[in-house]
mmCIF file of C-alpha atoms (C1' of nucleotides) in Angstrom:
data_model
loop_
_atom_site.group_PDB
_atom_site.id
_atom_site.type_symbol
_atom_site.label_atom_id
_atom_site.label_comp_id
_atom_site.label_asym_id
_atom_site.label_seq_id
_atom_site.Cartn_x
_atom_site.Cartn_y
_atom_site.Cartn_z
ATOM 1 C CA MET A 1430 204.891 114.315 30.348
ATOM 2 C CA THR A 1431 207.773 116.497 29.203
ATOM 3 C CA ASP A 1432 211.454 116.390 30.087
ATOM 4 C CA LEU A 1433 213.667 119.396 30.506
ATOM 5 C CA ALA A 1434 216.729 119.401 28.222
ATOM 6 C CA ARG A 1435 219.170 122.229 28.854
ATOM 7 C CA THR A 1436 222.412 120.519 27.890
ATOM 8 C CA PRO A 1437 223.671 117.959 25.369
ATOM 9 C CA LYS A 1438 224.063 115.501 28.249
ATOM 10 C CA HIS A 1439 220.447 115.900 29.273
ATOM 11 C CA ILE A 1440 219.395 115.225 25.710
ATOM 12 C CA GLY A 1441 221.756 112.266 25.373
ATOM 13 C CA ASN A 1442 220.492 110.679 28.564
ATOM 14 C CA LEU A 1443 216.921 111.180 27.499
ATOM 15 C CA ILE A 1444 217.543 109.589 24.133
ATOM 16 C CA ARG A 1445 219.298 106.623 25.699
ATOM 17 C CA ARG A 1446 216.517 106.134 28.229
ATOM 18 C CA THR A 1447 213.832 106.253 25.574
ATOM 19 C CA ARG A 1448 215.740 103.986 23.192
ATOM 20 C CA LYS A 1449 216.137 101.327 25.872
ATOM 21 C CA LYS A 1450 212.505 101.629 26.872
ATOM 22 C CA LEU A 1451 211.682 100.797 23.255
ATOM 23 C CA GLY A 1452 214.113 97.856 23.270
ATOM 24 C CA LEU A 1453 216.263 99.254 20.474
ATOM 25 C CA SER A 1454 220.020 98.988 20.012
ATOM 26 C CA GLN A 1455 222.020 102.036 18.936
ATOM 27 C CA ALA A 1456 222.384 100.452 15.504
ATOM 28 C CA GLU A 1457 218.616 99.943 15.181
ATOM 29 C CA LEU A 1458 217.883 103.493 16.239
ATOM 30 C CA GLY A 1459 220.543 104.687 13.818
ATOM 31 C CA ASP A 1460 218.813 102.820 11.013
ATOM 32 C CA LYS A 1461 215.455 104.350 11.830
ATOM 33 C CA ALA A 1462 216.888 107.849 12.030
ATOM 34 C CA GLY A 1463 219.223 107.519 9.055
ATOM 35 C CA PHE A 1464 222.519 107.595 10.938
ATOM 36 C CA ARG A 1465 225.209 105.201 12.050
ATOM 37 C CA GLN A 1466 225.555 103.442 15.381
ATOM 38 C CA GLU A 1467 228.638 105.538 16.145
ATOM 39 C CA THR A 1468 226.660 108.721 15.728
ATOM 40 C CA ILE A 1469 224.013 107.553 18.201
ATOM 41 C CA SER A 1470 226.784 106.659 20.624
ATOM 42 C CA LEU A 1471 228.243 110.163 20.398
ATOM 43 C CA ILE A 1472 224.852 111.774 20.922
ATOM 44 C CA GLU A 1473 224.031 109.629 23.951
ATOM 45 C CA THR A 1474 227.353 110.464 25.572
ATOM 46 C CA GLY A 1475 226.548 114.159 25.271
ATOM 47 C CA ASN A 1476 228.545 115.382 22.288
ATOM 48 C CA PRO A 1477 227.825 119.131 22.243
ATOM 49 C CA ALA A 1478 228.744 119.603 18.573
ATOM 50 C CA THR A 1479 226.129 117.308 17.114
ATOM 51 C CA ARG A 1480 224.239 118.882 14.223
ATOM 52 C CA LEU A 1481 220.802 120.178 15.090
ATOM 53 C CA GLU A 1482 219.105 118.227 12.308
ATOM 54 C CA THR A 1483 220.727 115.021 13.528
ATOM 55 C CA ILE A 1484 219.239 115.466 16.988
ATOM 56 C CA LEU A 1485 215.847 116.276 15.487
ATOM 57 C CA ALA A 1486 215.928 113.152 13.300
ATOM 58 C CA VAL A 1487 216.847 110.923 16.240
ATOM 59 C CA LEU A 1488 214.103 112.408 18.390
ATOM 60 C CA ALA A 1489 211.591 111.854 15.581
ATOM 61 C CA ALA A 1490 212.709 108.225 15.255
ATOM 62 C CA LEU A 1491 211.847 107.825 18.933
ATOM 63 C CA ASP A 1492 208.529 109.619 18.435
ATOM 64 C CA LEU A 1493 209.737 112.564 20.432
ATOM 65 C CA GLU A 1494 209.868 116.273 19.671
ATOM 66 C CA PHE A 1495 211.249 119.487 21.108
ATOM 67 C CA HIS A 1496 209.139 122.165 22.690
ATOM 68 C CA VAL A 1497 210.519 125.579 23.570
ATOM 69 C CA ALA A 1498 209.415 127.227 26.785
ATOM 70 C CA PRO A 1499 210.547 130.006 29.107
ATOM 71 C CA ARG A 1500 213.146 128.920 31.655
ATOM 72 C CA SER A 1501 211.372 128.536 34.950
ATOM 73 C CA LYS A 1502 212.374 128.376 38.610
ATOM 74 C CA ASP A 1503 210.635 125.016 38.808
ATOM 75 C CA ASP A 1504 213.064 123.748 36.222
ATOM 76 C CA ASP A 1505 215.992 125.109 38.226
ATOM 77 C CA ALA A 1506 214.869 123.057 41.214
ATOM 78 C CA MET A 1507 214.491 119.963 39.069
ATOM 79 C CA ILE A 1508 217.698 120.270 37.154
ATOM 80 C CA GLU A 1509 219.952 118.365 39.562
ATOM 81 C CA ASP A 1510 217.753 115.280 39.447
ATOM 82 C CA ILE A 1511 218.112 114.625 35.797
ATOM 83 C CA PHE A 1512 220.993 112.191 36.130
ATOM 84 C CA MET B 495 203.130 128.326 27.092
ATOM 85 C CA THR B 496 205.350 126.107 24.984
ATOM 86 C CA ASP B 497 206.108 126.134 21.271
ATOM 87 C CA LEU B 498 206.566 123.089 19.144
ATOM 88 C CA ALA B 499 209.942 122.920 17.357
ATOM 89 C CA ARG B 500 210.315 120.025 14.940
ATOM 90 C CA THR B 501 212.649 121.577 12.376
ATOM 91 C CA PRO B 502 215.565 124.024 12.265
ATOM 92 C CA LYS B 503 213.223 126.531 10.619
ATOM 93 C CA HIS B 504 210.721 126.288 13.458
ATOM 94 C CA ILE B 505 213.513 126.926 15.912
ATOM 95 C CA GLY B 506 214.926 129.783 13.867
ATOM 96 C CA ASN B 507 211.566 131.481 13.588
ATOM 97 C CA LEU B 508 210.984 131.096 17.285
ATOM 98 C CA ILE B 509 214.345 132.591 18.119
ATOM 99 C CA ARG B 510 213.801 135.521 15.769
ATOM 100 C CA ARG B 511 210.339 136.175 17.191
ATOM 101 C CA THR B 512 211.571 136.102 20.765
ATOM 102 C CA ARG B 513 214.625 138.228 19.998
ATOM 103 C CA LYS B 514 212.472 140.925 18.431
ATOM 104 C CA LYS B 515 210.001 140.782 21.282
ATOM 105 C CA LEU B 516 212.943 141.580 23.551
ATOM 106 C CA GLY B 517 214.057 144.427 21.272
ATOM 107 C CA LEU B 518 217.459 142.890 20.569
ATOM 108 C CA SER B 519 219.495 142.999 17.362
ATOM 109 C CA GLN B 520 221.208 139.852 16.099
ATOM 110 C CA ALA B 521 224.528 141.336 17.209
ATOM 111 C CA GLU B 522 223.217 141.989 20.727
ATOM 112 C CA LEU B 523 221.821 138.497 21.029
ATOM 113 C CA GLY B 524 225.100 137.146 19.720
ATOM 114 C CA ASP B 525 226.958 139.030 22.442
ATOM 115 C CA LYS B 526 224.718 137.636 25.148
ATOM 116 C CA ALA B 527 225.047 134.090 23.857
ATOM 117 C CA GLY B 528 228.740 134.260 23.009
ATOM 118 C CA PHE B 529 228.446 134.102 19.219
ATOM 119 C CA ARG B 530 228.676 136.388 16.239
ATOM 120 C CA GLN B 531 225.891 138.237 14.465
ATOM 121 C CA GLU B 532 226.468 136.053 11.408
ATOM 122 C CA THR B 533 225.875 132.935 13.461
ATOM 123 C CA ILE B 534 222.556 134.249 14.763
ATOM 124 C CA SER B 535 221.580 135.072 11.193
ATOM 125 C CA LEU B 536 222.269 131.517 10.076
ATOM 126 C CA ILE B 537 220.296 130.066 12.946
ATOM 127 C CA GLU B 538 217.278 132.296 12.342
ATOM 128 C CA THR B 539 217.202 131.368 8.660
ATOM 129 C CA GLY B 540 217.014 127.700 9.620
ATOM 130 C CA ASN B 541 220.517 126.354 9.136
ATOM 131 C CA PRO B 542 220.133 122.619 9.892
ATOM 132 C CA ALA B 543 223.821 122.061 10.652
ATOM 133 C CA THR B 544 224.067 124.410 13.597
ATOM 134 C CA ARG B 545 225.810 122.840 16.564
ATOM 135 C CA LEU B 546 223.512 121.678 19.339
ATOM 136 C CA GLU B 547 225.379 123.632 22.012
ATOM 137 C CA THR B 548 225.088 126.802 19.946
ATOM 138 C CA ILE B 549 221.313 126.500 19.811
ATOM 139 C CA LEU B 550 221.180 125.779 23.534
ATOM 140 C CA ALA B 551 223.302 128.839 24.318
ATOM 141 C CA VAL B 552 221.134 131.103 22.184
ATOM 142 C CA LEU B 553 217.956 129.773 23.769
ATOM 143 C CA ALA B 554 219.425 130.352 27.217
ATOM 144 C CA ALA B 555 220.342 133.924 26.263
ATOM 145 C CA LEU B 556 216.670 134.439 25.455
ATOM 146 C CA ASP B 557 215.628 132.770 28.713
ATOM 147 C CA LEU B 558 214.231 129.819 26.841
ATOM 148 C CA GLU B 559 214.842 126.097 27.151
ATOM 149 C CA PHE B 560 214.010 122.858 25.367
ATOM 150 C CA HIS B 561 211.592 120.306 26.648
ATOM 151 C CA VAL B 562 211.260 116.868 25.096
ATOM 152 C CA ALA B 563 207.828 115.331 24.767
ATOM 153 C CA PRO B 564 206.114 112.563 22.792
ATOM 154 C CA ARG B 565 204.960 113.637 19.342
ATOM 155 C CA SER B 566 201.241 114.183 19.539
ATOM 156 C CA LYS B 567 198.349 114.398 17.076
ATOM 157 C CA ASP B 568 197.572 117.821 18.476
ATOM 158 C CA ASP B 569 201.004 118.911 17.332
ATOM 159 C CA ASP B 570 200.361 117.495 13.866
ATOM 160 C CA ALA B 571 197.254 119.659 13.576
ATOM 161 C CA MET B 572 199.143 122.720 14.745
ATOM 162 C CA ILE B 573 202.231 122.230 12.643
ATOM 163 C CA GLU B 574 201.079 124.126 9.567
ATOM 164 C CA ASP B 575 200.360 127.246 11.555
ATOM 165 C CA ILE B 576 203.852 127.802 12.758
ATOM 166 C CA PHE B 577 204.836 130.147 9.950
ATOM 167 C "C1'" DG C 195 215.822 160.178 -2.385
ATOM 168 C "C1'" DC C 196 219.301 159.521 1.414
ATOM 169 C "C1'" DT C 197 221.449 157.793 5.807
ATOM 170 C "C1'" DC C 198 222.008 154.766 9.452
ATOM 171 C "C1'" DT C 199 221.224 150.445 11.282
ATOM 172 C "C1'" DA C 200 220.362 145.634 10.786
ATOM 173 C "C1'" DT C 201 220.798 141.473 8.332
ATOM 174 C "C1'" DA C 202 222.823 138.450 4.853
ATOM 175 C "C1'" DT C 203 226.771 136.824 2.269
ATOM 176 C "C1'" DG C 204 231.698 135.829 1.085
ATOM 177 C "C1'" DC C 205 236.699 134.174 1.871
ATOM 178 C "C1'" DG C 206 240.343 131.899 4.374
ATOM 179 C "C1'" DC C 207 241.103 129.464 8.666
ATOM 180 C "C1'" DT C 208 240.807 125.694 12.235
ATOM 181 C "C1'" DA C 209 237.924 122.369 14.360
ATOM 182 C "C1'" DT C 210 234.845 118.718 14.168
ATOM 183 C "C1'" DA C 211 230.493 116.012 12.374
ATOM 184 C "C1'" DT C 212 229.405 112.198 9.831
ATOM 185 C "C1'" DC C 213 230.573 108.622 6.743
ATOM 186 C "C1'" DC C 214 233.056 104.237 5.956
ATOM 187 C "C1'" DT C 215 235.693 100.592 7.744
ATOM 188 C "C1'" DA C 216 237.609 98.239 11.405
ATOM 189 C "C1'" DT C 217 238.255 96.991 16.047
ATOM 190 C "C1'" DA C 218 238.546 97.482 21.120
ATOM 191 C "C1'" DA C 219 235.950 97.431 25.167
ATOM 192 C "C1'" DT C 220 231.889 96.536 27.579
ATOM 193 C "C1'" DT C 221 227.554 94.221 28.671
ATOM 194 C "C1'" DC C 222 224.630 90.426 28.931
ATOM 195 C "C1'" DA C 223 222.791 85.995 28.515
ATOM 196 C "C1'" DA C 224 223.608 80.898 28.235
ATOM 197 C "C1'" DT D 495 232.986 81.689 32.415
ATOM 198 C "C1'" DT D 496 232.535 82.120 27.874
ATOM 199 C "C1'" DG D 497 230.623 83.623 23.623
ATOM 200 C "C1'" DA D 498 227.638 86.871 21.298
ATOM 201 C "C1'" DA D 499 225.848 91.241 21.030
ATOM 202 C "C1'" DT D 500 226.277 95.937 22.062
ATOM 203 C "C1'" DT D 501 228.714 100.140 22.596
ATOM 204 C "C1'" DA D 502 232.914 102.995 22.296
ATOM 205 C "C1'" DT D 503 236.942 104.351 19.764
ATOM 206 C "C1'" DA D 504 240.087 105.211 15.762
ATOM 207 C "C1'" DG D 505 241.794 106.817 11.028
ATOM 208 C "C1'" DG D 506 241.058 108.807 6.544
ATOM 209 C "C1'" DA D 507 237.751 111.476 3.588
ATOM 210 C "C1'" DT D 508 234.404 115.109 2.775
ATOM 211 C "C1'" DA D 509 231.441 118.722 4.331
ATOM 212 C "C1'" DT D 510 230.438 122.575 7.019
ATOM 213 C "C1'" DA D 511 230.382 125.416 11.701
ATOM 214 C "C1'" DG D 512 231.987 129.375 13.744
ATOM 215 C "C1'" DC D 513 235.779 132.669 13.860
ATOM 216 C "C1'" DG D 514 237.783 137.113 12.036
ATOM 217 C "C1'" DC D 515 237.166 140.458 8.714
ATOM 218 C "C1'" DA D 516 234.938 142.691 4.917
ATOM 219 C "C1'" DT D 517 231.036 143.919 2.346
ATOM 220 C "C1'" DA D 518 226.694 143.727 0.124
ATOM 221 C "C1'" DT D 519 221.732 144.049 0.818
ATOM 222 C "C1'" DA D 520 217.731 145.231 3.148
ATOM 223 C "C1'" DG D 521 214.926 148.177 6.278
ATOM 224 C "C1'" DA D 522 213.464 152.091 8.967
ATOM 225 C "C1'" DG D 523 213.313 156.882 9.584
ATOM 226 C "C1'" DC D 524 213.970 161.599 7.846
#
DNA sequence: GCTCTATATGCGCTATATCCTATAATTCAA
DNA sequence: TTGAATTATAGGATATAGCGCATATAGAGC
């Protein structure tokens, strides 16, 4: 099961969804990833200027990882449903 | 076919590989993505502080996109082979 | 070797991440 | 509804992105 992530908002929503599924607060996730609650808040609200390594650390703390794949028409059809 | 990308270096290598496969110079890719040659250079060498939106724009210029998936044991086995 | 292109590096600039601290605003349960 | 927890926001400090511009290396071909 993989989720498409083309924009910072996609990624933020995905992180928030996963964090809540795991029953974590932003502060708890921040602890696990090595960042502050405020930083998690910014990421989840779609801050486009977040540092790459910060995103990677937060994903890892949620046991997630990025995969890179060709953009596909299937994804285009799916893209509106992400929110 | 998807590629695992757990670190800025993974992502940089992937971008460089794809760019060369497409016969583009760093400057040409920069043009397509809206950034400078120097910025592409930094990304390809694994700069961990690159802005998220910059990475996303460069991936899009290469017709690539991120997917988010659970970290898997299969990935752990594969991880050493990325370089 | 030499030349041309491609890539990496440097400086000064503005913008912003993240930290730290604090607090406002929102959500949720009792 | 109220009180506690959670999330969003703010200001000052430090670090660094990406810009523009310049240049130094590095590579590929002759």
